[in-house]
GROMACS .gro file of C-alpha atoms in nm:
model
   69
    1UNK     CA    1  11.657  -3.544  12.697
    2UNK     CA    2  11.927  -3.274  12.824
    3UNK     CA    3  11.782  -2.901  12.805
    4UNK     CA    4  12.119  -2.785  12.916
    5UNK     CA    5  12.412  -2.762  12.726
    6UNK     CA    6  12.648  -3.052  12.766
    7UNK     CA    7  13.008  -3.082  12.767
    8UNK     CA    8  13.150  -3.343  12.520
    9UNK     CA    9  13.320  -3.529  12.821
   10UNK     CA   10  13.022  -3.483  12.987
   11UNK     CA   11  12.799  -3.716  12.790
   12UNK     CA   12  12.834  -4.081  12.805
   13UNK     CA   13  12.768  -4.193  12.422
   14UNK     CA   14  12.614  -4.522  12.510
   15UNK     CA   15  12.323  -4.337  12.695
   16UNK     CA   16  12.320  -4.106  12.450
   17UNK     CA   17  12.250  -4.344  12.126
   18UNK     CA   18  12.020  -4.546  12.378
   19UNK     CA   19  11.864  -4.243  12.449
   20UNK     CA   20  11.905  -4.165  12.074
   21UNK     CA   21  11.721  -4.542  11.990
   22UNK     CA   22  11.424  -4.494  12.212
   23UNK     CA   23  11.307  -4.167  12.046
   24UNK     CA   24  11.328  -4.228  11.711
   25UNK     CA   25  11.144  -4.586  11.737
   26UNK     CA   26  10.889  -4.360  11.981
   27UNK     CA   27  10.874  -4.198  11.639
   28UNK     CA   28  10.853  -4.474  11.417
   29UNK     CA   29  11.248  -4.429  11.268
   30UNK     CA   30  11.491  -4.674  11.305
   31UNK     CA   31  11.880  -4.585  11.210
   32UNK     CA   32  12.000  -4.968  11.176
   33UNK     CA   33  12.400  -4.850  11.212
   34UNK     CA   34  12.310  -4.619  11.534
   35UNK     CA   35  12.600  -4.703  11.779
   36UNK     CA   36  12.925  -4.586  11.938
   37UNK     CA   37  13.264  -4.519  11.742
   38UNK     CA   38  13.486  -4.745  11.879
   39UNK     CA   39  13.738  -4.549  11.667
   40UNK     CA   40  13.750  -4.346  11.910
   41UNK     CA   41  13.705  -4.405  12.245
   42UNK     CA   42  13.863  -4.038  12.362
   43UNK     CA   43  13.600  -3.806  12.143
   44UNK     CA   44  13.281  -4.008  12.257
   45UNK     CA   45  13.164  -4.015  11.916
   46UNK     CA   46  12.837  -4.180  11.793
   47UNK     CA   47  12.786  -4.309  11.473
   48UNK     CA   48  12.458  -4.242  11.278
   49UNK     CA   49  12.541  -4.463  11.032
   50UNK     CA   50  12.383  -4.490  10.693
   51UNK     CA   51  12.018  -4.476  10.611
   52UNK     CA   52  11.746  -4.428  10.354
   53UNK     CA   53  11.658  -4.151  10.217
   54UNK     CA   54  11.327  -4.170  10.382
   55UNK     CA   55  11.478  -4.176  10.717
   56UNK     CA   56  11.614  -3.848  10.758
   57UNK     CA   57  11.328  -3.685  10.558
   58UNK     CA   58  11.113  -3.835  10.836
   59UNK     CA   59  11.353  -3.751  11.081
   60UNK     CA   60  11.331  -3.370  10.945
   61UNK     CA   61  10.947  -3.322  10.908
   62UNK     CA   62  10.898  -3.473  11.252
   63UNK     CA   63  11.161  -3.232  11.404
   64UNK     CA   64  10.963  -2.964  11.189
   65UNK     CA   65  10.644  -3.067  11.348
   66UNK     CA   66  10.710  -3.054  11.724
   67UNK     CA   67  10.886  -2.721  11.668
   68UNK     CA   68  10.554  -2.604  11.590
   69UNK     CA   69  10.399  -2.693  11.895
   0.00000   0.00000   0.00000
């Protein structure tokens, strides 16, 4: 991942949710929706789409976790 600080036009968004994809499943979470916004193209948006509850609690202690180390 990026340790600098990206412009938005900078990033493509379909490396960034593939990116995205391979990390979470590295960490056992899986966002089903996770893709581009086709909406619109211009912004490079990416859509996290919706999940279980679970998931971002998951998401949250894991990001919790490797702050720690």
């Amino acid at each position: 991942m990026a340790t600098t600080h990206e412009q938005p036009h900078d990033v493509d968004p379909y490396a960034a949710v593939e990116e995205l994809r391979v990390a979470l499943a590295e960490a056992g979470i899986v966002f089903p929706s996770l893709g581009v916004d086709h909406a619109s193209p211009g912004l490079g948006l990416v859509n996290l789409g919706r999940v279980r509850a679970e998931v971002p609690l998951r998401l949250a202690r894991r990001f919790r976790r490797e702050g720690r180390e």
